[in-house]
CSV table of C-alpha atoms (C1' of nucleotides) in Angstrom, one decimal:
chain,number,residue,atom,x,y,z
Z,1,MET,CA,-0.1,0.0,0.1
Z,2,VAL,CA,1.5,3.3,1.0
Z,3,VAL,CA,-0.1,4.6,-2.2
Z,4,ALA,CA,-0.5,8.3,-3.0
Z,5,ARG,CA,-1.0,9.2,0.7
Z,6,GLU,CA,-2.2,12.6,-0.3
Z,7,ARG,CA,1.0,14.6,-0.1
Z,8,GLU,CA,1.6,15.8,3.4
Z,9,PRO,CA,2.7,19.4,3.7
Z,10,GLU,CA,6.2,20.5,3.8
Z,11,GLY,CA,7.8,20.1,7.2
Z,12,MET,CA,5.5,17.4,8.4
Z,13,ASP,CA,8.5,15.1,8.4
Z,14,LEU,CA,9.8,17.2,11.2
Z,15,VAL,CA,6.8,17.1,13.2
Z,16,HIS,CA,6.6,13.2,12.9
Z,17,LEU,CA,10.4,13.3,13.8
Z,18,LEU,CA,9.6,15.4,16.9
Z,19,ARG,CA,7.0,12.9,18.0
Z,20,GLU,CA,9.4,10.0,17.5
Z,21,VAL,CA,12.0,11.6,19.7
Z,22,THR,CA,9.6,12.4,22.4
Z,23,LEU,CA,8.3,8.7,22.3
Z,24,GLN,CA,11.8,7.3,22.5
Z,25,LEU,CA,12.8,9.6,25.4
Z,26,ASP,CA,9.6,8.4,27.2
Z,27,LEU,CA,10.3,4.9,26.6
Z,28,ALA,CA,13.9,5.3,27.6
Z,29,GLY,CA,12.7,6.9,30.6
Z,30,GLY,CA,10.3,4.3,31.6
Z,31,GLU,CA,12.4,1.4,31.0
Z,32,PHE,CA,15.2,3.2,33.1
Z,33,ALA,CA,12.6,3.9,35.8
Z,34,THR,CA,11.4,0.3,36.2
Z,35,ARG,CA,14.9,-1.0,36.0
Z,36,ASN,CA,15.6,1.1,39.0
Z,37,GLY,CA,12.6,0.3,41.0
Z,38,LEU,CA,10.7,3.4,40.3
Z,39,HIS,CA,7.8,4.5,38.3
Z,40,PRO,CA,7.9,6.9,35.1
Z,41,THR,CA,6.4,9.6,37.5
Z,42,ASP,CA,9.1,9.2,40.1
Z,43,LEU,CA,11.7,9.7,37.3
Z,44,ARG,CA,9.9,12.8,36.2
Z,45,ALA,CA,9.7,14.0,39.7
Z,46,LEU,CA,13.4,13.5,40.1
Z,47,ILE,CA,14.2,15.4,37.0
Z,48,ALA,CA,12.1,18.3,38.3
Z,49,LEU,CA,13.8,18.3,41.5
Z,50,LEU,CA,17.3,18.1,40.0
Z,51,ASP,CA,16.5,20.9,37.5
Z,52,ALA,CA,15.1,23.1,40.3
Z,53,ALA,CA,18.4,22.4,42.4
Z,54,ARG,CA,20.5,23.2,39.4
Z,55,ALA,CA,18.5,26.5,39.1
Z,56,GLY,CA,19.1,27.1,42.6
Z,57,GLU,CA,15.2,27.0,43.4
Z,58,GLU,CA,13.8,25.6,46.4
Z,59,LEU,CA,10.9,23.3,45.6
Z,60,THR,CA,8.2,22.6,47.7
Z,61,ALA,CA,5.9,19.5,47.8
Z,62,GLY,CA,3.1,21.6,46.4
Z,63,ARG,CA,4.9,23.1,43.4
Z,64,LEU,CA,6.5,19.9,42.6
Z,65,GLY,CA,3.0,18.2,42.5
Z,66,ALA,CA,1.6,21.0,40.3
Z,67,ARG,CA,4.6,20.7,37.9
Z,68,LEU,CA,3.9,17.0,37.4
Z,69,GLY,CA,0.1,17.5,37.3
Z,70,LEU,CA,-0.8,15.5,40.4
Z,71,ASN,CA,-3.1,16.5,43.2
Z,72,SER,CA,-2.0,16.9,46.8
Z,73,ALA,CA,-2.8,13.3,47.6
Z,74,GLY,CA,-0.8,11.9,44.7
Z,75,THR,CA,1.9,14.3,45.7
Z,76,THR,CA,2.2,13.2,49.0
Z,77,ALA,CA,2.4,9.7,48.2
Z,78,LEU,CA,5.0,10.4,45.5
Z,79,VAL,CA,7.2,12.2,48.1
Z,80,ASP,CA,6.6,9.2,50.4
Z,81,ARG,CA,8.1,7.1,47.9
Z,82,LEU,CA,11.0,9.2,47.0
Z,83,GLU,CA,11.7,9.9,50.7
Z,84,ARG,CA,11.6,6.2,51.4
Z,85,LEU,CA,14.0,5.4,48.6
Z,86,GLY,CA,16.3,8.0,50.1
Z,87,HIS,CA,16.3,10.3,47.1
Z,88,LEU,CA,15.1,13.2,49.1
Z,89,ARG,CA,14.3,14.5,52.5
Z,90,ARG,CA,11.5,16.6,53.8
Z,91,VAL,CA,12.3,19.8,55.5
Z,92,ARG,CA,9.7,22.0,57.2
Z,93,ASP,CA,10.3,25.4,55.7
Z,94,THR,CA,11.0,27.7,58.8
Z,95,ARG,CA,9.7,30.9,57.1
Z,96,ASP,CA,6.4,29.3,56.4
Z,97,ARG,CA,5.9,26.2,58.5
Z,98,ARG,CA,3.1,24.8,56.4
Z,99,ARG,CA,5.4,24.2,53.6
Z,100,VAL,CA,7.6,21.2,53.1
Z,101,LEU,CA,10.9,22.0,51.2
Z,102,LEU,CA,12.3,18.9,49.2
Z,103,VAL,CA,16.0,18.4,49.6
Z,104,VAL,CA,17.5,16.0,47.0
Z,105,ASP,CA,20.0,13.4,48.2
Z,106,PRO,CA,23.4,13.0,46.4
Z,107,ARG,CA,22.1,9.6,45.4
Z,108,ALA,CA,19.4,11.1,43.4
Z,109,VAL,CA,21.8,13.1,41.6
Z,110,ALA,CA,24.0,10.1,40.7
Z,111,LEU,CA,20.8,8.3,39.6
Z,112,GLY,CA,20.1,11.1,37.3
Z,113,GLN,CA,23.5,11.2,35.9
Z,114,SER,CA,23.6,7.6,35.3
Z,115,PHE,CA,20.3,8.1,33.2
Z,116,PHE,CA,21.1,11.4,31.5
Z,117,GLY,CA,24.9,11.1,31.3
Z,118,PRO,CA,25.1,9.0,28.4
Z,119,LEU,CA,22.2,10.6,26.6
Z,120,ILE,CA,23.7,14.1,27.2
Z,121,ALA,CA,27.1,13.1,26.1
Z,122,ARG,CA,25.8,11.9,22.8
Z,123,THR,CA,23.7,14.9,22.4
Z,124,LEU,CA,26.6,17.2,23.0
Z,125,ALA,CA,28.9,15.1,20.6
Z,126,LEU,CA,26.1,15.5,18.0
Z,127,LEU,CA,25.9,19.1,18.6
Z,128,ASP,CA,29.5,19.5,17.8
Z,129,THR,CA,28.7,18.8,14.3
Z,130,PHE,CA,26.8,21.9,13.8
Z,131,ASP,CA,28.1,25.3,13.3
Z,132,PRO,CA,26.7,28.3,15.5
Z,133,GLY,CA,24.0,29.2,12.9
Z,134,GLU,CA,22.6,25.7,12.9
Z,135,ARG,CA,22.7,25.6,16.6
Z,136,ALA,CA,20.9,28.9,16.7
Z,137,ALA,CA,18.2,27.5,14.3
Z,138,ILE,CA,17.7,24.2,16.6
Z,139,ARG,CA,17.5,26.6,19.7
Z,140,ARG,CA,14.9,28.8,18.0
Z,141,PHE,CA,12.9,25.8,16.9
Z,142,LEU,CA,12.8,24.0,20.2
Z,143,THR,CA,12.0,27.2,21.8
Z,144,GLY,CA,9.1,27.7,19.5
Z,145,VAL,CA,7.8,24.2,19.9
Z,146,ARG,CA,7.9,24.4,23.5
Z,147,ASP,CA,6.1,27.7,23.8
Z,148,ALA,CA,3.5,26.5,21.2
Z,149,THR,CA,2.8,23.5,23.3
Z,150,ALA,CA,2.5,25.0,26.4
Z,151,GLY,CA,0.2,27.7,24.8
Z,152,THR,CA,-1.9,24.8,23.7
Z,153,GLN,CA,-3.3,24.1,27.1
Z,154,GLU,CA,-4.9,26.8,29.1
Z,155,PRO,CA,-3.8,30.4,28.2
Z,156,GLU,CA,-2.7,31.0,31.7
Z,157,GLY,CA,-3.3,30.2,35.6
Z,158,ALA,CA,-4.5,26.6,35.5
Z,159,GLU,CA,-5.7,26.6,39.1
Z,160,LYS,CA,-7.3,23.3,40.0
Z,161,THR,CA,-6.3,20.3,41.8
E,1,MET,CA,25.9,25.0,47.1
E,2,VAL,CA,24.7,26.1,43.8
E,3,VAL,CA,27.3,28.9,43.8
E,4,ALA,CA,29.8,28.8,40.9
E,5,ARG,CA,27.9,26.1,39.0
E,6,GLU,CA,31.0,24.9,37.3
E,7,ARG,CA,30.1,26.1,33.7
E,8,GLU,CA,27.9,23.8,31.8
E,9,PRO,CA,29.4,22.8,28.4
E,10,GLU,CA,28.4,24.5,25.2
E,11,GLY,CA,25.2,23.1,23.9
E,12,MET,CA,23.9,22.2,27.2
E,13,ASP,CA,21.3,24.8,26.9
E,14,LEU,CA,19.9,22.8,23.9
E,15,VAL,CA,19.8,19.7,25.8
E,16,HIS,CA,17.7,21.3,28.6
E,17,LEU,CA,15.5,22.8,26.1
E,18,LEU,CA,14.9,19.4,24.4
E,19,ARG,CA,13.8,18.2,27.9
E,20,GLU,CA,11.5,20.9,28.3
E,21,VAL,CA,10.0,20.4,25.1
E,22,THR,CA,9.5,16.6,26.0
E,23,LEU,CA,8.1,17.4,29.3
E,24,GLN,CA,5.5,20.0,27.8
E,25,LEU,CA,4.5,17.6,25.1
E,26,ASP,CA,4.0,15.1,27.9
E,27,LEU,CA,1.9,17.4,30.1
E,28,ALA,CA,-0.3,18.4,27.2
E,29,GLY,CA,-1.0,14.9,26.2
E,30,GLY,CA,-1.7,13.8,29.6
E,31,GLU,CA,-4.1,16.8,30.1
E,32,PHE,CA,-5.7,16.2,26.8
E,33,ALA,CA,-6.0,12.6,27.6
E,34,THR,CA,-7.8,13.0,30.9
E,35,ARG,CA,-10.0,15.8,29.5
E,36,ASN,CA,-11.2,13.1,27.1
E,37,GLY,CA,-11.8,10.4,29.5
E,38,LEU,CA,-8.6,8.3,28.6
E,39,HIS,CA,-5.3,7.8,30.1
E,40,PRO,CA,-1.9,8.7,28.9
E,41,THR,CA,-1.2,5.3,27.8
E,42,ASP,CA,-4.6,5.2,25.8
E,43,LEU,CA,-3.4,8.3,24.0
E,44,ARG,CA,0.0,6.8,23.3
E,45,ALA,CA,-1.8,3.9,21.9
E,46,LEU,CA,-3.9,5.8,19.7
E,47,ILE,CA,-0.9,7.6,18.4
E,48,ALA,CA,0.8,4.4,17.6
E,49,LEU,CA,-2.4,3.0,16.0
E,50,LEU,CA,-2.7,6.2,13.7
E,51,ASP,CA,0.9,6.1,12.8
E,52,ALA,CA,0.7,2.6,11.7
E,53,ALA,CA,-2.4,3.4,9.8
E,54,ARG,CA,-0.8,6.3,8.1
E,55,ALA,CA,2.2,4.1,7.2
E,56,GLY,CA,-0.4,1.4,5.9
E,57,GLU,CA,0.9,-1.1,8.3
E,58,GLU,CA,-1.4,-3.6,10.2
E,59,LEU,CA,-1.0,-3.5,13.9
E,60,THR,CA,-1.8,-6.5,16.1
E,61,ALA,CA,-2.7,-6.3,19.7
E,62,GLY,CA,0.7,-7.8,20.6
E,63,ARG,CA,2.7,-5.5,18.5
E,64,LEU,CA,0.8,-2.5,20.0
E,65,GLY,CA,1.8,-3.7,23.5
E,66,ALA,CA,5.3,-4.3,22.6
E,67,ARG,CA,5.5,-0.7,21.2
E,68,LEU,CA,4.1,0.7,24.3
E,69,GLY,CA,6.1,-1.5,26.7
E,70,LEU,CA,3.1,-3.3,28.1
E,71,ASN,CA,2.9,-6.9,28.9
E,72,SER,CA,0.2,-9.0,27.4
E,73,ALA,CA,-2.4,-8.6,30.2
E,74,GLY,CA,-1.9,-4.9,30.2
E,75,THR,CA,-2.2,-4.8,26.4
E,76,THR,CA,-5.5,-6.7,26.6
E,77,ALA,CA,-6.9,-4.3,29.1
E,78,LEU,CA,-5.8,-1.4,26.9
E,79,VAL,CA,-7.5,-2.8,23.8
E,80,ASP,CA,-10.6,-3.4,25.8
E,81,ARG,CA,-10.6,0.2,26.9
E,82,LEU,CA,-10.1,1.4,23.5
E,83,GLU,CA,-12.7,-0.8,22.1
E,84,ARG,CA,-15.2,0.1,24.7
E,85,LEU,CA,-14.8,3.7,23.9
E,86,GLY,CA,-15.2,3.0,20.0
E,87,HIS,CA,-11.8,3.9,19.1
E,88,LEU,CA,-11.0,0.7,17.4
E,89,ARG,CA,-12.3,-2.8,16.7
E,90,ARG,CA,-10.9,-6.3,17.0
E,91,VAL,CA,-10.6,-8.1,13.9
E,92,ARG,CA,-9.5,-11.8,14.0
E,93,ASP,CA,-6.6,-12.1,11.3
E,94,THR,CA,-8.0,-14.9,8.9
E,95,ARG,CA,-4.3,-15.7,7.8
E,96,ASP,CA,-3.2,-16.4,11.4
E,97,ARG,CA,-6.4,-16.9,13.5
E,98,ARG,CA,-4.3,-16.6,16.6
E,99,ARG,CA,-3.8,-12.8,16.0
E,100,VAL,CA,-6.0,-9.8,16.5
E,101,LEU,CA,-5.8,-7.1,14.1
E,102,LEU,CA,-6.6,-3.5,15.4
E,103,VAL,CA,-8.8,-1.4,13.2
E,104,VAL,CA,-9.1,2.2,14.2
E,105,ASP,CA,-12.4,4.0,13.9
E,106,PRO,CA,-12.8,7.3,12.3
E,107,ARG,CA,-13.7,8.6,15.7
E,108,ALA,CA,-10.2,7.9,16.7
E,109,VAL,CA,-8.8,9.7,13.9
E,110,ALA,CA,-10.8,12.9,14.6
E,111,LEU,CA,-9.7,12.6,18.3
E,112,GLY,CA,-6.1,12.6,17.3
E,113,GLN,CA,-6.7,15.5,15.0
E,114,SER,CA,-8.3,17.6,17.6
E,115,PHE,CA,-5.3,17.1,19.7
E,116,PHE,CA,-2.4,17.3,17.2
E,117,GLY,CA,-4.1,19.7,14.8
E,118,PRO,CA,-3.4,22.8,16.5
E,119,LEU,CA,0.0,21.8,17.6
E,120,ILE,CA,0.9,20.7,14.2
E,121,ALA,CA,-0.5,23.8,12.6
E,122,ARG,CA,1.7,26.0,15.0
E,123,THR,CA,4.7,24.0,14.4
E,124,LEU,CA,4.4,24.2,10.7
E,125,ALA,CA,3.8,27.9,10.9
E,126,LEU,CA,7.0,27.9,13.0
E,127,LEU,CA,8.9,26.1,10.4
E,128,ASP,CA,8.0,28.3,7.7
E,129,THR,CA,10.5,30.8,9.3
E,130,PHE,CA,13.3,28.6,8.6
E,131,ASP,CA,15.2,28.4,5.4
E,132,PRO,CA,16.0,25.0,3.9
E,133,GLY,CA,19.4,24.9,5.4
E,134,GLU,CA,18.2,25.5,8.8
E,135,ARG,CA,15.4,22.8,8.5
E,136,ALA,CA,18.0,20.4,7.3
E,137,ALA,CA,19.8,21.1,10.5
E,138,ILE,CA,17.0,20.6,12.6
E,139,ARG,CA,16.1,17.3,10.8
E,140,ARG,CA,19.6,16.0,11.3
E,141,PHE,CA,19.5,17.0,14.9
E,142,LEU,CA,16.1,15.3,15.8
E,143,THR,CA,17.2,12.1,13.8
E,144,GLY,CA,20.4,12.1,15.7
E,145,VAL,CA,18.7,12.5,19.1
E,146,ARG,CA,16.1,9.9,18.2
E,147,ASP,CA,18.8,7.3,17.2
E,148,ALA,CA,20.9,8.2,20.1
E,149,THR,CA,18.2,7.7,22.6
E,150,ALA,CA,17.0,4.4,21.1
E,151,GLY,CA,20.5,3.2,21.3
E,152,THR,CA,20.7,3.8,25.0
E,153,GLN,CA,18.5,1.0,25.8
E,154,GLU,CA,18.9,-2.4,24.4
E,155,PRO,CA,21.5,-2.9,21.6
E,156,GLU,CA,18.8,-4.8,19.8
E,157,GLY,CA,16.0,-7.3,19.9
E,158,ALA,CA,14.5,-6.6,23.4
E,159,GLU,CA,12.4,-9.9,23.3
E,160,LYS,CA,10.4,-10.3,26.5
E,161,THR,CA,6.9,-10.8,27.7
V,1,DC,C1',-7.9,37.3,68.2
V,2,DC,C1',-10.8,35.2,64.5
V,3,DA,C1',-12.0,34.2,59.8
V,4,DA,C1',-10.4,33.2,55.4
V,5,DG,C1',-6.8,31.3,52.8
V,6,DT,C1',-2.9,28.1,52.1
V,7,DA,C1',0.2,23.7,52.4
V,8,DT,C1',0.2,19.2,53.3
V,9,DC,C1',-1.5,15.1,55.0
V,10,DT,C1',-5.2,11.1,55.8
V,11,DC,C1',-8.6,7.9,54.2
V,12,DG,C1',-11.1,5.2,51.1
V,13,DC,C1',-11.6,3.9,46.4
V,14,DT,C1',-10.7,2.9,41.5
V,15,DC,C1',-8.5,1.0,37.9
V,16,DA,C1',-3.9,0.5,35.1
V,17,DG,C1',-0.7,-2.8,34.8
V,18,DC,C1',1.8,-6.9,36.4
V,19,DG,C1',2.8,-12.2,37.1
V,20,DA,C1',1.1,-16.6,36.3
V,21,DG,C1',-1.0,-19.5,33.8
V,22,DA,C1',-5.1,-20.8,30.6
V,23,DT,C1',-6.5,-21.3,25.8
V,24,DA,C1',-6.3,-21.6,20.9
V,25,DA,C1',-4.3,-21.5,16.5
V,26,DT,C1',0.3,-22.7,13.9
V,27,DG,C1',4.3,-24.9,12.5
V,28,DT,C1',7.3,-29.2,12.9
V,29,DG,C1',9.2,-34.0,13.4
V,30,DG,C1',8.2,-38.5,13.5
T,1,DC,C1',-1.8,-37.2,10.9
T,2,DC,C1',-0.5,-37.0,15.8
T,3,DA,C1',2.3,-35.4,19.7
T,4,DC,C1',4.9,-31.0,20.9
T,5,DA,C1',6.9,-26.8,21.0
T,6,DT,C1',5.7,-22.1,19.8
T,7,DT,C1',3.1,-17.9,19.4
T,8,DA,C1',-0.8,-14.8,20.2
T,9,DT,C1',-4.2,-13.6,23.0
T,10,DC,C1',-6.9,-13.6,27.1
T,11,DT,C1',-8.3,-14.5,32.0
T,12,DC,C1',-7.6,-14.1,37.1
T,13,DG,C1',-6.0,-12.2,41.2
T,14,DC,C1',-3.1,-8.7,43.0
T,15,DT,C1',-0.5,-4.5,44.0
T,16,DG,C1',-0.1,0.2,44.1
T,17,DA,C1',-0.4,5.0,41.8
T,18,DG,C1',-3.4,8.7,41.7
T,19,DC,C1',-8.0,10.8,42.8
T,20,DG,C1',-11.7,13.0,45.7
T,21,DA,C1',-13.1,14.4,49.9
T,22,DG,C1',-12.0,16.3,53.8
T,23,DA,C1',-9.0,16.7,58.1
T,24,DT,C1',-5.0,19.4,60.0
T,25,DA,C1',-1.6,22.8,60.8
T,26,DC,C1',0.0,27.2,60.0
T,27,DT,C1',-0.4,32.2,58.1
T,28,DT,C1',-2.3,36.6,57.2
T,29,DG,C1',-5.6,40.4,56.8
T,30,DG,C1',-9.3,42.6,59.2
DNA sequence: CCAAGTATCTCGCTCAGCGAGATAATGTGG
DNA sequence: CCACATTATCTCGCTGAGCGAGATACTTGG
């Protein structure tokens, strides 16, 4: 078959490629997660935590849950799991004692490295083969897609839970 | 402590950007899924089904499950759900009557459109702002990342379940 | 101080996905 | 053709992720 497939518009191949990339990353993440005794969500949480740490940002339980699209109950369960595994510690915020700050453990960092390390190395090697102009194009493309995707959801302030 | 953040290597910003993009797509997908009474996995399955259909490929229950990383029990449950929702039909393969072919319903196609349509439109519009050389760079980058990610997992033949 | 607001947690529940194994259809060697 | 291994799917029973509802503890503005 495959017949005439009514001509997809120019650029469609890139759209499909992008989808494939996200699928691959998801699968890789899921596989890595189960191999390490956690769930896809836990890995996503770790990534968010490491990200926040890298940005020097204090992450609370609530903010983490919001970032992952969990409600408060699910968030508590998630933090329980990660704490039980030793990937983070709960620390009461002294400024606002309702809040619980999440402090990542070095072991979580190491775990993140072991997953992303090889992937990042390969990607950086790949990026070395592009000249600055090309990298700028890639950057602009990714930025655009990210913003377009974020914009597909609610215009703003998604307050629920 | 966060201080001097020992200079991230050149290109690291693109790595983070890519992660952000996949996160956004995941969240958007998950949100769309629940808004339509299905689960993230169901949406992934629909995408796989539509993909296969687009490629003129017959997808069986088993192949779908493998593609999503589910075991046979989970796959049966998934297909049950999608069939109950009217997104697909089970059709016994007449050549090999052990196999069940999955036939997507037009309604599934429509659902896929309603999710991907706007996203695709935006992406295509974005792509219009790139010249052919830049698009080639993006294509090469995405292809490289996809292959690098796939390679991170097993070298080949992941035969289980 | 009290009321309203906010952050997290507890409880009870549903249901996705797993492991184990049943069932049915194919292919293969005697 | 009949045992027998193989393959594809399904059934059963179970674990546990995540939800809704509401409790609890703390903060803040009148």
